Coordinates of C-alpha atoms in Angstrom, one line a residue:
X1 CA 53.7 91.7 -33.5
X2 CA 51.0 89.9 -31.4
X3 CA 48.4 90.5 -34.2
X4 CA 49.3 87.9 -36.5
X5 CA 50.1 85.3 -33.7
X6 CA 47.3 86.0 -31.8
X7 CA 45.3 85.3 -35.3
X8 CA 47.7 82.7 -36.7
X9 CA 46.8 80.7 -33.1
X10 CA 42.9 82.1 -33.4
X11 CA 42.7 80.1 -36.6
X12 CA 44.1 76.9 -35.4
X13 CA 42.0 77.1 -32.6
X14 CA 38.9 77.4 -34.9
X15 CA 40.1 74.0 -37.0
X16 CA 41.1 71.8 -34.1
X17 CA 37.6 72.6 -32.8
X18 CA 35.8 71.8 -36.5
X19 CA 38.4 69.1 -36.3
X20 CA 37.0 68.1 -32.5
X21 CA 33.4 68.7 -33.3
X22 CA 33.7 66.2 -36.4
X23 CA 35.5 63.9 -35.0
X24 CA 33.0 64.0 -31.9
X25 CA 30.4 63.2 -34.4
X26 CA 32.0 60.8 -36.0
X27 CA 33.1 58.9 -32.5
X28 CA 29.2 59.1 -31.3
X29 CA 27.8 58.0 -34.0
X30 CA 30.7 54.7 -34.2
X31 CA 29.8 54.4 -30.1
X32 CA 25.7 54.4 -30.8
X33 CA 26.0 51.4 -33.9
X34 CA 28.5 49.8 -31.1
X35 CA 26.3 50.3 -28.3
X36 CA 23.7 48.7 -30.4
X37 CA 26.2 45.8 -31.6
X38 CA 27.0 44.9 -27.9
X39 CA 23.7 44.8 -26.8
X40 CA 22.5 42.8 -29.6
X41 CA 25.1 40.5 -28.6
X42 CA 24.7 40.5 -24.9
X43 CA 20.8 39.5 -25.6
X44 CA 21.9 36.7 -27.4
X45 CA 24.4 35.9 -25.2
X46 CA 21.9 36.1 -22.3
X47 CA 19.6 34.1 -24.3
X48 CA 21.9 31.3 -24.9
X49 CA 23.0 31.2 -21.2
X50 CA 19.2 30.8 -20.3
X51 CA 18.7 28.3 -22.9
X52 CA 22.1 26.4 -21.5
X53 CA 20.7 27.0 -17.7
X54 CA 17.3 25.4 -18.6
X55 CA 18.5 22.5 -20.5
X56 CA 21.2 21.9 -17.9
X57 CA 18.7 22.1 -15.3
X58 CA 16.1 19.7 -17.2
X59 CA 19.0 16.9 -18.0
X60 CA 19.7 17.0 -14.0
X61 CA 15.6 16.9 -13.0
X62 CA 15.7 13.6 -15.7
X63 CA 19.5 12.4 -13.7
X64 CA 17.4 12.5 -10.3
X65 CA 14.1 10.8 -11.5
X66 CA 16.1 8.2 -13.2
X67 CA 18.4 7.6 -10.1
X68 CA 15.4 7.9 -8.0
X69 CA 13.5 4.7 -10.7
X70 CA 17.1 3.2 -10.3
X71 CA 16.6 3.1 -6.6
X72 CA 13.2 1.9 -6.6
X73 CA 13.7 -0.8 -9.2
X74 CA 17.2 -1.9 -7.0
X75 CA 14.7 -2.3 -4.0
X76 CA 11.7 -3.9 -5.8
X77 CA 14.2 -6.5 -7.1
X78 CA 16.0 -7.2 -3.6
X79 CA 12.5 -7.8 -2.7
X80 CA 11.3 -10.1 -4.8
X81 CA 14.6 -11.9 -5.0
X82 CA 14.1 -12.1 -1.2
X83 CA 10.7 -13.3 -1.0
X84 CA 11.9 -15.6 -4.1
X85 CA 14.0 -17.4 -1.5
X86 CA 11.8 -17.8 0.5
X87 CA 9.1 -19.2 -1.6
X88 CA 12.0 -21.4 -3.2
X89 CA 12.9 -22.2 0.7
X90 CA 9.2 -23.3 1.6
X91 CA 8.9 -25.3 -1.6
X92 CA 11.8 -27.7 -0.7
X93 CA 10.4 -28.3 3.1
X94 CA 7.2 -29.1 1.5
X95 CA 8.1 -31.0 -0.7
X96 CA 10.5 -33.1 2.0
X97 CA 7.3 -32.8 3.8
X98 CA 5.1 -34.5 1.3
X99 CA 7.7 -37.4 0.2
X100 CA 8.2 -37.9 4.2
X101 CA 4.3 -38.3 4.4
X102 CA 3.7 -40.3 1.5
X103 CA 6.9 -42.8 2.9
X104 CA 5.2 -42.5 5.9
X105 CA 1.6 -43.8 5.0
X106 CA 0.4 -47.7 5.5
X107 CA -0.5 -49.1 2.6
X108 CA -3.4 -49.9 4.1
X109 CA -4.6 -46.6 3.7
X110 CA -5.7 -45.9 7.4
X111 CA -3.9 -43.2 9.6
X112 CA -1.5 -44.8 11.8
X113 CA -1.1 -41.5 14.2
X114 CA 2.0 -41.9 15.9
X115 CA 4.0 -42.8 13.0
X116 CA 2.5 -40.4 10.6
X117 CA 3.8 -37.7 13.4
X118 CA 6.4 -38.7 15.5
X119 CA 7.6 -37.1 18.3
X120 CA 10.4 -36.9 20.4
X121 CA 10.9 -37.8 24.1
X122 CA 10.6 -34.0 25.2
X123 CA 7.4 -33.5 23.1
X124 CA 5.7 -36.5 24.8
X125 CA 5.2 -34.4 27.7
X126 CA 2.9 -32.7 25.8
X127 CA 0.3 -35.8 24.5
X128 CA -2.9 -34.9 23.4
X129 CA -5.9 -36.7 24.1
X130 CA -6.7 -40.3 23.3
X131 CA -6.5 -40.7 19.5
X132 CA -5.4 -37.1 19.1
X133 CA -2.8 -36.7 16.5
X134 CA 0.0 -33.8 17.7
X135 CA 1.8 -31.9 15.3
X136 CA 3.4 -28.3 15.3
X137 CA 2.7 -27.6 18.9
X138 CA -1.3 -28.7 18.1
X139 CA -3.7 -31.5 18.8
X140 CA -5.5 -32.9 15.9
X141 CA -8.7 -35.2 15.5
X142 CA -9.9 -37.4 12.5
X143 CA -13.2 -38.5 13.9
X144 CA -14.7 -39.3 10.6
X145 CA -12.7 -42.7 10.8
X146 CA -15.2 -44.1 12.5
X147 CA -18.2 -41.6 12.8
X148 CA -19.0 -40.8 9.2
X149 CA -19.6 -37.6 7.7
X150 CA -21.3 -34.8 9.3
X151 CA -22.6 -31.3 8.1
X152 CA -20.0 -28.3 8.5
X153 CA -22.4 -27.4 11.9
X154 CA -22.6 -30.7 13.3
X155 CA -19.0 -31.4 12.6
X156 CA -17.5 -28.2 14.3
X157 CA -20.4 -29.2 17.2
X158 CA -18.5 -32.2 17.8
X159 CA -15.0 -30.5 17.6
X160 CA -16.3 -27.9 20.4
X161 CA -17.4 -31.0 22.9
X162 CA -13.8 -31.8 22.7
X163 CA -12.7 -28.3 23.4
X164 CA -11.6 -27.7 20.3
X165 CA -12.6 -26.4 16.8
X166 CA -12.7 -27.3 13.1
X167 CA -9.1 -27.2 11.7
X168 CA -8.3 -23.5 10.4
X169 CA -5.9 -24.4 7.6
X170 CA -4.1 -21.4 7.3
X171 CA -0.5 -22.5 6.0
X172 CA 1.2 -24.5 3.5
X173 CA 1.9 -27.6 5.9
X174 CA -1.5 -27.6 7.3
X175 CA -2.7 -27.6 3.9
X176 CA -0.3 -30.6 2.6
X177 CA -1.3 -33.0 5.6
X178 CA -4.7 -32.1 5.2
X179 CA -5.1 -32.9 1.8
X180 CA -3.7 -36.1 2.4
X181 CA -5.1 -37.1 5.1
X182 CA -8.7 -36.2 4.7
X183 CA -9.9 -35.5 0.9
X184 CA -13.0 -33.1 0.5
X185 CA -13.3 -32.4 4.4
X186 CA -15.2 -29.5 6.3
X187 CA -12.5 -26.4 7.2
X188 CA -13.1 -23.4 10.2
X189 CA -13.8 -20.4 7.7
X190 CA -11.9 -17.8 9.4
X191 CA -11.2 -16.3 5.9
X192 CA -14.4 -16.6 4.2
X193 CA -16.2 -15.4 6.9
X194 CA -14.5 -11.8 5.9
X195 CA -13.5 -12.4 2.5
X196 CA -16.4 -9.5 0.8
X197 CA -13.5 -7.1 2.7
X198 CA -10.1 -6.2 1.9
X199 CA -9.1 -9.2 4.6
X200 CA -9.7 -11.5 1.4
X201 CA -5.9 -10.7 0.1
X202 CA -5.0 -12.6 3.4
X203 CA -5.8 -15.7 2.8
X204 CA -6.8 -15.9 -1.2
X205 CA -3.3 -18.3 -2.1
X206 CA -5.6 -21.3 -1.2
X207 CA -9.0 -20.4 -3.1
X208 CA -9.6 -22.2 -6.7
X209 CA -10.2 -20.7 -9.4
X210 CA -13.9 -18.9 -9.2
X211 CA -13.7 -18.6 -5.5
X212 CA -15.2 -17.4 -3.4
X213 CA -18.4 -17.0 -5.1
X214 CA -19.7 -13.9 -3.4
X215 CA -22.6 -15.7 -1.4
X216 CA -22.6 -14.8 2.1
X217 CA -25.5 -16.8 3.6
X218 CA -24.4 -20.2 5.3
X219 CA -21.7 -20.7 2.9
X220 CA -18.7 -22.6 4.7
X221 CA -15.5 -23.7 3.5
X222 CA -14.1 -26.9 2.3
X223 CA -11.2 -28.0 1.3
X224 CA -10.5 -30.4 -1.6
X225 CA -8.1 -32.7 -2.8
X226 CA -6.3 -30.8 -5.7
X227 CA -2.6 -31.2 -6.9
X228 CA -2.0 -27.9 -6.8
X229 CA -2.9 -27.4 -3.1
X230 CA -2.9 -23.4 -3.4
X231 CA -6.2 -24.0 -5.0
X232 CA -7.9 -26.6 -2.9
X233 CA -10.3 -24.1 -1.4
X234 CA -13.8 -24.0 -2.0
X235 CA -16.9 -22.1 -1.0
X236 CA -20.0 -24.4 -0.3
X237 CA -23.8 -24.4 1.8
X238 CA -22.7 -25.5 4.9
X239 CA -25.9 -27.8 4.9
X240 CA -25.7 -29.0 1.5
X241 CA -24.0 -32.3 1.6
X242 CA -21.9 -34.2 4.6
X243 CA -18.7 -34.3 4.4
X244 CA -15.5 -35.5 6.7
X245 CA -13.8 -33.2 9.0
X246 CA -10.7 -32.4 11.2
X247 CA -10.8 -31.4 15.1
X248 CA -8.5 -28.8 15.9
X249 CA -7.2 -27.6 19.7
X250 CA -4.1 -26.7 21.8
X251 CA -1.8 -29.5 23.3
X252 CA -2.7 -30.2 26.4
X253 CA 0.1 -30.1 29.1
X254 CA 0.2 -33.6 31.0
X255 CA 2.7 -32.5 34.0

């Protein structure tokens, strides 16, 4: 009885393991071309994430650098806006300055002192000498009136007699009532005396055009007439030719 079951079962056994082995072959070699598919794919996919990662990355290095230029150029323009004011600011006062001057001057064309610079009752406390002319908290002299022209050495010899020293013009309003009062007169060379060093930058706004020259030996500076008084400074041998000059020195305090 068991014989034919036993072999009946026997030969089932044997096809569902031919069955089993194929279709153990079959599903390897599907998972292998899978395996092969998926990786395929997952390089490509890791690829493309790496390519998106880098380009992402790039585009927010360029975002910084051109909020970082953004910044800069935001405070480069405050700046010059800024110093644009002020230039614009300086340019009125001057110019006030210069119409007040020119109202100011006798027709004569002499310097009459204590109109050309009036002061007020609490500045009069603080007169300068005889024939000194104060403005801006300083004492000024135009000796030249009546003693000629001197060389730049003789000149700032007589300005040191007095105490004082040859007028440094180192501003705009200096440089205005200077020019008008005194065409082609001898200057204290505080920035010539350095200009072959960086110092130059200083105090190059009122050179002209091809000054300084670069000679260093007894050179001294004068300061000429010009329209554009930015450019009224010129290099010169201090010896070369006479010329008129401005005394310089602290108000004095009279009490």
């Amino acid at each position: 009885i068991w014989s034919p079951v036993v072999a009946g079962l026997t030969g089932l056994a044997v096809v569902l393991l031919m069955l089993n082995i194929g279709l153990g072959i079959y599903r390897n070699q599907l998972t292998l071309e899978d395996v092969e598919d998926i990786r395929s794919e997952l390089n490509d996919m890791e690829a493309s994430y790496k390519a998106a990662f880098e380009s992402t990355n790039n585009y927010k290095k360029q975002l910084d650098s051109k909020l970082k230029d953004s910044t800069k150029t935001k405070w480069e323009l405050e700046h010059q806006t800024k110093r644009n004011n002020d230039y614009q600011k300086n340019m009125d006062k001057i110019t006030k300055n210069i119409a007040l001057l020119k109202y100011q001057l006798p027709k004569t064309g002499t310097i009459s002192h204590l109109s050309l610079f009036p002061i007020t009752t609490e500045q009069a406390c603080r007169l300068c000498l005889p024939d000194w002319v104060w403005f801006n908290s300083m004492c000024y002299f135009f000796p030249f009136e009546t003693m000629g022209y001197k060389s730049w050495s003789q000149a700032r010899h007589f300005c040191q007699l007095y105490g004082g020293d040859l007028a440094v013009i180192n501003s705009t309003v200096k440089q205005t009532g200077g020019s008008i009062s005194a065409n082609h007169f001898w200057a204290f060379g505080v920035c010539l005396m350095t200009y072959h060093i960086s110092l130059l930058q200083i105090c190059r706004s009122y050179w002209m055009d091809g000054n300084p020259t670069g000679v260093k030996d007894d050179v001294c500076v004068a300061v000429y007439a010009r329209e554009n008084f930015f450019k009224a400074w010129g290099d010169t041998n201090c010896n070369a030719q006479n010329k008129k000059w401005i005394c310089e020195k602290a108000e004095d305090k009279w009490g």
